Tab-separated table of C-alpha atoms in Angstrom:
chain	number	residue	atom	x	y	z
J	1	MET	CA	243.552	54.523	47.973
J	2	SER	CA	241.006	52.974	45.614
J	3	PRO	CA	240.271	54.784	42.361
J	4	SER	CA	237.102	56.794	41.975
J	5	PRO	CA	234.270	54.711	40.457
J	6	HIS	CA	233.521	57.517	38.001
J	7	PRO	CA	235.890	59.298	35.621
J	8	ALA	CA	236.864	62.881	36.364
J	9	PHE	CA	235.780	65.380	33.734
J	10	ALA	CA	237.730	68.363	32.470
J	11	ARG	CA	237.220	71.663	34.312
J	12	ARG	CA	235.463	73.174	31.286
J	13	MET	CA	232.511	70.840	31.901
J	14	ASN	CA	231.720	72.465	35.250
J	15	GLY	CA	229.830	75.443	33.861
J	16	LEU	CA	228.013	73.658	31.054
J	17	ARG	CA	224.310	72.968	31.049
J	18	SER	CA	221.976	71.521	28.497
J	19	SER	CA	220.062	73.908	26.255
J	20	ALA	CA	216.627	74.598	27.710
J	21	ILE	CA	215.299	74.598	24.143
J	22	ARG	CA	216.671	71.131	23.378
J	23	ASP	CA	215.201	69.828	26.634
J	24	LEU	CA	211.834	71.405	25.792
J	25	LEU	CA	211.751	69.681	22.400
J	26	THR	CA	211.405	66.338	24.199
J	27	ILE	CA	208.133	67.553	25.700
J	28	THR	CA	206.853	69.137	22.510
J	29	ALA	CA	207.185	65.857	20.632
J	30	ARG	CA	203.892	64.889	22.261
J	31	PRO	CA	201.180	65.016	19.546
J	32	GLU	CA	198.723	67.027	21.644
J	33	ILE	CA	201.196	69.909	22.032
J	34	VAL	CA	201.270	72.715	19.459
J	35	SER	CA	204.900	73.776	19.541
J	36	LEU	CA	205.980	77.383	19.117
J	37	ALA	CA	209.269	76.440	20.789
J	38	GLY	CA	211.518	75.056	18.070
J	39	GLY	CA	213.513	76.876	15.437
J	40	LEU	CA	212.936	74.500	12.571
J	41	PRO	CA	211.981	74.988	8.931
J	42	ASP	CA	208.649	73.537	7.852
J	43	PRO	CA	209.358	70.039	6.455
J	44	GLU	CA	206.646	70.617	3.842
J	45	LEU	CA	208.674	73.536	2.474
J	46	ILE	CA	211.928	71.580	2.307
J	47	PRO	CA	212.457	70.831	-1.411
J	48	ARG	CA	212.665	67.049	-1.160
J	49	GLU	CA	212.058	66.428	-4.855
J	50	ARG	CA	214.790	68.874	-5.864
J	51	ILE	CA	217.140	67.246	-3.347
J	52	ARG	CA	216.346	63.861	-4.904
J	53	GLU	CA	217.112	65.176	-8.399
J	54	ALA	CA	220.345	66.782	-7.249
J	55	SER	CA	221.336	63.590	-5.422
J	56	GLU	CA	220.864	61.479	-8.523
J	57	ALA	CA	222.917	63.888	-10.624
J	58	VAL	CA	225.687	64.126	-8.050
J	59	LEU	CA	225.895	60.356	-7.552
J	60	ALA	CA	226.958	60.024	-11.177
J	61	ARG	CA	230.279	61.535	-10.070
J	62	PRO	CA	232.758	59.094	-8.470
J	63	ASP	CA	234.165	61.810	-6.192
J	64	ALA	CA	230.741	62.345	-4.617
J	65	VAL	CA	231.222	59.284	-2.412
J	66	GLN	CA	234.847	59.988	-1.556
J	67	TYR	CA	236.571	62.108	1.064
J	68	THR	CA	236.761	65.799	0.264
J	69	GLU	CA	239.030	68.642	1.341
J	70	THR	CA	239.032	69.660	5.005
J	71	ALA	CA	237.983	73.183	4.041
J	72	GLY	CA	235.123	71.821	1.953
J	73	TRP	CA	234.530	70.733	-1.618
J	74	PHE	CA	236.032	73.499	-3.710
J	75	GLY	CA	233.038	73.673	-6.062
J	76	LEU	CA	230.782	74.534	-3.113
J	77	ARG	CA	233.277	77.091	-1.832
J	78	GLU	CA	233.174	78.742	-5.273
J	79	VAL	CA	229.370	78.896	-5.151
J	80	ILE	CA	229.375	80.340	-1.624
J	81	ALA	CA	232.058	82.896	-2.532
J	82	ALA	CA	229.979	84.046	-5.505
J	83	ARG	CA	226.853	84.367	-3.351
J	84	GLU	CA	228.758	86.245	-0.635
J	85	SER	CA	230.185	88.589	-3.253
J	86	ALA	CA	226.707	89.271	-4.620
J	87	ALA	CA	225.363	90.015	-1.128
J	88	GLY	CA	227.721	92.946	-0.606
J	89	SER	CA	230.239	95.137	-2.339
J	90	ARG	CA	233.358	93.043	-1.693
J	91	SER	CA	234.672	90.280	-3.910
J	92	VAL	CA	235.122	87.050	-1.949
J	93	ASP	CA	237.740	84.464	-2.925
J	94	PRO	CA	236.772	80.764	-2.512
J	95	ARG	CA	239.878	80.380	-0.334
J	96	GLU	CA	238.199	82.792	2.098
J	97	VAL	CA	235.453	80.208	2.708
J	98	VAL	CA	235.471	77.100	4.922
J	99	VAL	CA	232.553	74.656	4.749
J	100	THR	CA	231.459	73.185	8.076
J	101	HIS	CA	228.873	70.804	9.535
J	102	GLY	CA	226.336	73.574	10.015
J	103	SER	CA	227.214	77.074	11.147
J	104	GLN	CA	227.347	75.888	14.773
J	105	GLN	CA	230.520	73.937	13.990
J	106	ALA	CA	231.968	77.063	12.386
J	107	LEU	CA	231.334	78.949	15.624
J	108	SER	CA	232.915	76.164	17.662
J	109	LEU	CA	236.024	76.043	15.455
J	110	LEU	CA	236.412	79.818	15.600
J	111	ALA	CA	236.263	79.721	19.394
J	112	GLN	CA	239.163	77.263	19.382
J	113	VAL	CA	241.151	79.410	16.976
J	114	LEU	CA	240.496	82.827	18.520
J	115	LEU	CA	239.848	82.363	22.253
J	116	ASP	CA	242.133	81.496	25.145
J	117	PRO	CA	240.480	80.607	28.468
J	118	GLY	CA	239.395	83.800	30.182
J	119	ALA	CA	239.233	85.835	26.979
J	120	THR	CA	236.532	88.496	26.963
J	121	VAL	CA	233.654	88.115	24.519
J	122	VAL	CA	230.690	90.442	24.016
J	123	VAL	CA	227.271	89.142	22.966
J	124	GLU	CA	223.829	90.671	22.607
J	125	GLU	CA	221.286	90.135	25.359
J	126	PRO	CA	218.967	88.333	24.942
J	127	ALA	CA	221.606	86.006	23.514
J	128	TYR	CA	221.641	83.203	20.966
J	129	THR	CA	221.863	80.047	23.076
J	130	GLY	CA	224.108	78.194	20.614
J	131	ALA	CA	226.723	80.934	20.935
J	132	LEU	CA	226.515	80.812	24.729
J	133	GLN	CA	227.155	77.066	24.746
J	134	VAL	CA	230.247	77.460	22.566
J	135	LEU	CA	231.612	80.403	24.541
J	136	ARG	CA	231.108	78.711	27.890
J	137	LEU	CA	232.876	75.602	26.623
J	138	ALA	CA	235.756	77.858	25.554
J	139	GLU	CA	235.826	79.240	29.138
J	140	ALA	CA	235.336	82.774	27.854
J	141	ARG	CA	234.417	85.745	30.026
J	142	ILE	CA	231.070	86.828	28.602
J	143	LEU	CA	229.860	90.431	28.678
J	144	THR	CA	226.588	91.652	27.201
J	145	VAL	CA	225.161	94.690	25.476
J	146	PRO	CA	221.416	95.177	25.006
J	147	LEU	CA	219.395	94.664	21.872
J	148	ASP	CA	216.634	96.917	20.558
J	149	ALA	CA	214.620	97.225	17.340
J	150	ASP	CA	217.756	98.332	15.442
J	151	GLY	CA	219.882	95.443	16.648
J	152	MET	CA	222.931	95.485	18.898
J	153	ARG	CA	223.287	98.684	20.936
J	154	THR	CA	226.731	99.563	19.637
J	155	ASP	CA	226.709	102.716	21.771
J	156	HIS	CA	226.731	100.452	24.843
J	157	LEU	CA	229.577	98.477	23.316
J	158	GLU	CA	231.495	101.710	22.828
J	159	GLU	CA	230.910	102.554	26.491
J	160	LEU	CA	232.403	99.200	27.512
J	161	LEU	CA	235.437	99.880	25.338
J	162	ALA	CA	235.840	103.381	26.723
J	163	ALA	CA	235.730	101.915	30.256
J	164	GLY	CA	238.727	99.731	29.411
J	165	GLU	CA	237.192	96.423	28.302
J	166	ARG	CA	239.148	94.763	25.505
J	167	PRO	CA	237.113	91.934	23.978
J	168	THR	CA	238.752	89.404	21.725
J	169	LEU	CA	235.556	89.095	19.741
J	170	VAL	CA	232.002	90.380	19.517
J	171	HIS	CA	229.222	88.039	18.400
J	172	THR	CA	226.082	89.326	16.698
J	173	VAL	CA	223.113	87.782	14.902
J	174	SER	CA	222.780	90.676	12.496
J	175	ASN	CA	219.609	89.752	10.594
J	176	PHE	CA	216.264	88.704	12.140
J	177	HIS	CA	217.866	87.992	15.479
J	178	ASN	CA	217.388	84.757	17.371
J	179	PRO	CA	215.577	85.272	19.712
J	180	GLY	CA	214.956	89.029	19.467
J	181	SER	CA	213.845	89.200	15.798
J	182	ALA	CA	215.640	92.563	15.289
J	183	THR	CA	217.822	93.451	12.287
J	184	MET	CA	220.874	95.657	12.797
J	185	SER	CA	220.585	99.056	11.153
J	186	VAL	CA	223.058	100.300	8.567
J	187	ALA	CA	224.386	102.932	10.982
J	188	ARG	CA	225.077	100.338	13.659
J	189	ARG	CA	226.738	97.971	11.183
J	190	ARG	CA	229.128	100.753	10.245
J	191	HIS	CA	229.653	101.699	13.884
J	192	LEU	CA	230.398	98.102	14.914
J	193	ALA	CA	232.883	97.714	12.061
J	194	ALA	CA	234.568	101.019	12.967
J	195	LEU	CA	234.909	99.928	16.611
J	196	ALA	CA	236.444	96.614	15.491
J	197	GLU	CA	238.991	98.506	13.398
J	198	ALA	CA	239.784	100.956	16.190
J	199	TYR	CA	240.103	98.434	19.023
J	200	GLY	CA	241.300	95.367	17.132
J	201	PHE	CA	238.656	92.820	18.078
J	202	TRP	CA	237.017	90.264	15.773
J	203	VAL	CA	233.330	90.405	14.901
J	204	ILE	CA	231.475	87.164	14.256
J	205	GLU	CA	228.465	88.036	12.116
J	206	ASP	CA	226.139	85.062	12.512
J	207	ASP	CA	223.593	85.146	9.688
J	208	PRO	CA	221.536	81.969	9.176
J	209	TYR	CA	218.273	83.860	8.531
J	210	GLY	CA	219.294	86.701	6.218
J	211	GLU	CA	217.643	85.258	3.094
J	212	ILE	CA	214.291	84.700	4.809
J	213	TRP	CA	212.989	88.266	4.511
J	214	PHE	CA	209.365	89.268	3.973
J	215	ASP	CA	209.124	92.948	3.039
J	216	GLY	CA	212.657	93.636	1.833
J	217	ALA	CA	216.201	92.326	1.992
J	218	PRO	CA	218.322	93.342	4.999
J	219	PRO	CA	221.231	95.793	4.625
J	220	ALA	CA	224.631	94.798	3.267
J	221	PRO	CA	226.627	92.637	5.679
J	222	VAL	CA	228.734	94.051	8.496
J	223	ALA	CA	231.609	92.327	6.685
J	224	ASP	CA	231.251	94.922	3.925
J	225	HIS	CA	232.671	97.498	6.307
J	226	SER	CA	235.713	95.758	7.817
J	227	ASP	CA	238.184	92.920	7.260
J	228	ARG	CA	237.850	92.093	10.960
J	229	VAL	CA	234.418	90.544	10.398
J	230	ILE	CA	233.928	86.786	10.003
J	231	ARG	CA	230.545	85.816	8.548
J	232	LEU	CA	228.727	82.558	9.301
J	233	SER	CA	225.753	81.135	7.449
J	234	SER	CA	224.036	77.882	6.606
J	235	ALA	CA	221.934	76.005	4.080
J	236	SER	CA	219.829	74.509	6.885
J	237	LYS	CA	217.111	77.164	6.917
J	238	ILE	CA	216.705	77.554	3.138
J	239	LEU	CA	217.458	74.031	1.833
J	240	ALA	CA	217.443	71.286	4.486
J	241	PRO	CA	218.935	70.850	7.960
J	242	ALA	CA	219.841	67.235	7.147
J	243	LEU	CA	222.423	68.355	4.583
J	244	ARG	CA	224.472	69.749	7.515
J	245	VAL	CA	226.103	72.354	5.301
J	246	GLY	CA	227.248	75.577	6.912
J	247	TRP	CA	230.171	77.874	6.245
J	248	LEU	CA	232.314	80.711	7.427
J	249	ARG	CA	233.755	83.510	5.342
J	250	GLY	CA	236.780	85.373	6.650
J	251	PRO	CA	240.383	86.437	6.031
J	252	ARG	CA	242.684	83.777	4.601
J	253	ALA	CA	244.720	83.582	7.809
J	254	VAL	CA	241.578	82.798	9.821
J	255	CYS	CA	240.402	80.219	7.287
J	256	ASP	CA	243.801	78.522	7.278
J	257	ALA	CA	243.787	78.335	11.080
J	258	VAL	CA	240.226	76.978	11.137
J	259	GLU	CA	241.212	74.332	8.606
J	260	LEU	CA	244.039	73.164	10.882
J	261	VAL	CA	241.707	72.836	13.845
J	262	LYS	CA	239.051	71.165	11.709
J	263	GLN	CA	241.550	68.470	10.718
J	264	GLY	CA	241.572	67.417	14.361
J	265	ALA	CA	237.790	67.588	14.650
J	266	ASP	CA	236.497	65.653	11.642
J	267	LEU	CA	239.284	65.469	9.007
J	268	CYS	CA	236.819	66.522	6.309
J	269	GLY	CA	233.173	67.050	5.467
J	270	GLY	CA	230.832	64.961	3.352
J	271	ALA	CA	231.404	65.349	-0.380
J	272	LEU	CA	227.943	63.996	-1.210
J	273	THR	CA	225.895	66.537	0.737
J	274	GLN	CA	228.246	69.383	-0.163
J	275	GLN	CA	227.896	68.650	-3.880
J	276	ILE	CA	224.119	68.396	-3.514
J	277	ALA	CA	224.040	71.778	-1.762
J	278	ALA	CA	226.320	73.307	-4.423
J	279	THR	CA	224.058	72.050	-7.212
J	280	MET	CA	220.989	73.624	-5.613
J	281	LEU	CA	222.606	76.903	-4.528
J	282	ALA	CA	224.086	77.405	-7.989
J	283	ASP	CA	220.730	76.934	-9.736
J	284	GLY	CA	219.738	80.594	-9.677
J	285	PRO	CA	216.251	80.443	-11.259
J	286	TRP	CA	215.173	77.465	-9.164
J	287	LEU	CA	216.595	78.963	-5.948
J	288	ALA	CA	214.888	82.314	-6.549
J	289	GLY	CA	211.518	80.590	-6.912
J	290	HIS	CA	212.127	78.398	-3.872
J	291	LEU	CA	213.082	81.372	-1.703
J	292	ALA	CA	210.009	83.274	-2.913
J	293	ARG	CA	207.785	80.386	-1.774
J	294	ILE	CA	209.472	80.242	1.650
J	295	ARG	CA	209.208	84.000	2.124
J	296	ALA	CA	205.543	84.063	1.166
J	297	ALA	CA	204.606	81.158	3.449
J	298	TYR	CA	206.600	82.303	6.461
J	299	GLY	CA	205.550	85.916	5.956
J	300	ALA	CA	201.884	84.941	6.068
J	301	ARG	CA	202.479	82.886	9.202
J	302	ALA	CA	204.382	85.704	10.882
J	303	GLY	CA	201.478	88.043	10.144
J	304	ALA	CA	198.965	85.561	11.519
J	305	LEU	CA	200.969	85.111	14.714
J	306	ALA	CA	201.352	88.860	15.247
J	307	SER	CA	197.636	89.456	14.676
J	308	ALA	CA	196.699	86.653	17.045
J	309	VAL	CA	198.979	88.003	19.800
J	310	THR	CA	197.512	91.498	19.455
J	311	GLY	CA	193.966	90.148	19.476
J	312	ALA	CA	194.482	87.840	22.432
J	313	PHE	CA	196.640	90.012	24.706
J	314	GLY	CA	196.105	93.614	23.621
J	315	ASP	CA	198.321	96.027	25.554
J	316	ALA	CA	199.369	93.377	28.076
J	317	VAL	CA	202.056	92.133	25.680
J	318	SER	CA	204.386	93.879	23.263
J	319	ALA	CA	205.704	91.907	20.299
J	320	THR	CA	208.594	92.672	17.993
J	321	GLU	CA	207.914	93.578	14.395
J	322	ILE	CA	208.716	90.552	12.256
J	323	GLY	CA	210.553	91.456	9.058
J	324	GLY	CA	211.920	87.982	8.424
J	325	GLY	CA	213.494	84.943	10.017
J	326	MET	CA	211.614	82.514	12.243
J	327	PHE	CA	210.862	84.174	15.562
J	328	CYS	CA	208.739	86.662	17.453
J	329	TRP	CA	209.888	88.059	20.816
J	330	LEU	CA	207.219	88.866	23.399
J	331	GLU	CA	207.426	91.078	26.485
J	332	PHE	CA	204.677	90.735	29.082
J	333	ARG	CA	203.894	94.098	30.679
J	334	ASP	CA	201.826	92.730	33.567
J	335	GLY	CA	204.549	91.056	35.626
J	336	THR	CA	204.055	87.584	34.143
J	337	ASP	CA	206.943	85.196	34.808
J	338	THR	CA	207.075	83.145	31.613
J	339	GLY	CA	209.038	80.371	33.322
J	340	LEU	CA	206.007	79.877	35.583
J	341	LEU	CA	203.595	80.345	32.669
J	342	LEU	CA	205.158	77.497	30.664
J	343	PRO	CA	203.749	74.564	32.721
J	344	ALA	CA	200.267	76.074	32.480
J	345	ALA	CA	200.740	76.572	28.744
J	346	LEU	CA	201.745	72.930	28.335
J	347	ASP	CA	198.597	71.924	30.214
J	348	HIS	CA	196.667	73.922	27.598
J	349	GLY	CA	198.533	72.163	24.772
J	350	VAL	CA	200.983	74.850	23.626
J	351	ALA	CA	204.733	75.293	24.108
J	352	PHE	CA	207.057	78.286	23.860
J	353	VAL	CA	210.539	79.158	25.098
J	354	PRO	CA	210.737	81.348	28.219
J	355	GLY	CA	213.048	84.329	27.863
J	356	SER	CA	215.247	83.104	30.715
J	357	ALA	CA	216.726	80.566	28.267
J	358	PHE	CA	218.434	83.473	26.484
J	359	ALA	CA	219.625	85.349	29.565
J	360	VAL	CA	223.244	85.937	30.515
J	361	GLY	CA	223.028	88.543	33.249
J	362	GLY	CA	219.742	90.285	32.572
J	363	ASP	CA	216.266	89.565	33.850
J	364	HIS	CA	214.130	88.112	31.068
J	365	ARG	CA	211.475	86.478	33.223
J	366	GLY	CA	208.773	88.528	31.517
J	367	THR	CA	209.729	87.565	27.953
J	368	ALA	CA	209.206	84.655	25.570
J	369	ARG	CA	210.241	83.478	22.118
J	370	LEU	CA	207.667	82.115	19.698
J	371	CYS	CA	208.528	80.328	16.439
J	372	PHE	CA	205.991	80.574	13.603
J	373	THR	CA	207.555	78.508	10.806
J	374	THR	CA	206.251	74.993	11.422
J	375	ASN	CA	202.525	75.713	11.831
J	376	ASP	CA	199.943	77.119	9.419
J	377	GLU	CA	198.019	80.323	10.102
J	378	SER	CA	194.961	78.713	11.688
J	379	THR	CA	197.099	76.543	13.973
J	380	LEU	CA	199.112	79.578	15.043
J	381	SER	CA	195.921	81.447	15.927
J	382	ASP	CA	194.715	78.458	17.930
J	383	ALA	CA	198.084	78.162	19.697
J	384	VAL	CA	198.014	81.822	20.754
J	385	GLY	CA	194.461	81.306	22.017
J	386	ARG	CA	195.694	78.426	24.158
J	387	LEU	CA	198.544	80.579	25.466
J	388	ALA	CA	196.120	83.353	26.336
J	389	ALA	CA	193.882	80.886	28.194
J	390	ALA	CA	196.882	79.677	30.189
J	391	HIS	CA	197.813	83.290	30.911
J	392	ARG	CA	194.310	84.122	32.166
J	393	GLY	CA	194.248	81.080	34.440
J	394	ARG	CA	197.728	81.401	35.891
């Protein structure tokens, strides 16, 4: 028998599909398209000059161009531990931090450490697509609980637990949810932590947006309430995606296990970018001013987007309140299928992400995610006008 002309792939590849958002970005690269689809920081707000200064200072150190520890350059881990300690009421040891190539790698490594094939995982719906890709690759059994204005419906999670479900982990985007924009309330943070303690599952608290708040900082982390919470975050949204600096904070045993798996993935991170990130994150006065500029700019854009949606659609669309982050979640009340609306929107020169991209088992055909960070207020108003024109002509 002759061999197959194509290689056989592992079983785990069978259920994988490309991210609809990544595929959409190919289309939105066209100059005539105003994109509300991505989840990117504005390049004009990325502190390139400060990165240049930090790079020059760091390059004076011979170890900046050498390999670094698998768990990350210890100086950066110290900075992250100090910032994590300041964000809550618990003191964080640098050895409870692992630096990764963005927080997505942290999520991927944790899936390898914590999940066997078939393990049950609970996520919010609508769900963060990056988490779904990781969990499907891990061959997890994915269950969902709904999301509302106060974040994950932990009462629904408790109902699942009472019915006999025993998840290995629960994933939540606790602050300024992607895509739902919601922030988990204090009561639900405490409830989620109490359920983790009672039933013995891990919580992954994914928090890349928590420092991009407009009217006030979000509540203390879920990790403040339980040792069964592993926090993920990133410098991508507040410094620069190109640094590829993310991290996880968790119990020493988890960090040690992640480090072992990471040795097989990449051996170590980049000392140069990690030292640059440490220099910038440790510069408190500069960072405070930088964050204030980001919050002011994005807050104004979020307000412009919300006003434009209300003016263009009225009661036909409900939009989430935007307290921070990068996204606004829309629900069309008139039966609009946003997957069918998208081609018409592209014809009118505007792109968005249909809600079906974030679906696990629910029906999100009448929803959409809009990103407001990469366009100014007038462009956002124009983009919503184009979307409304496409909606009228559908």
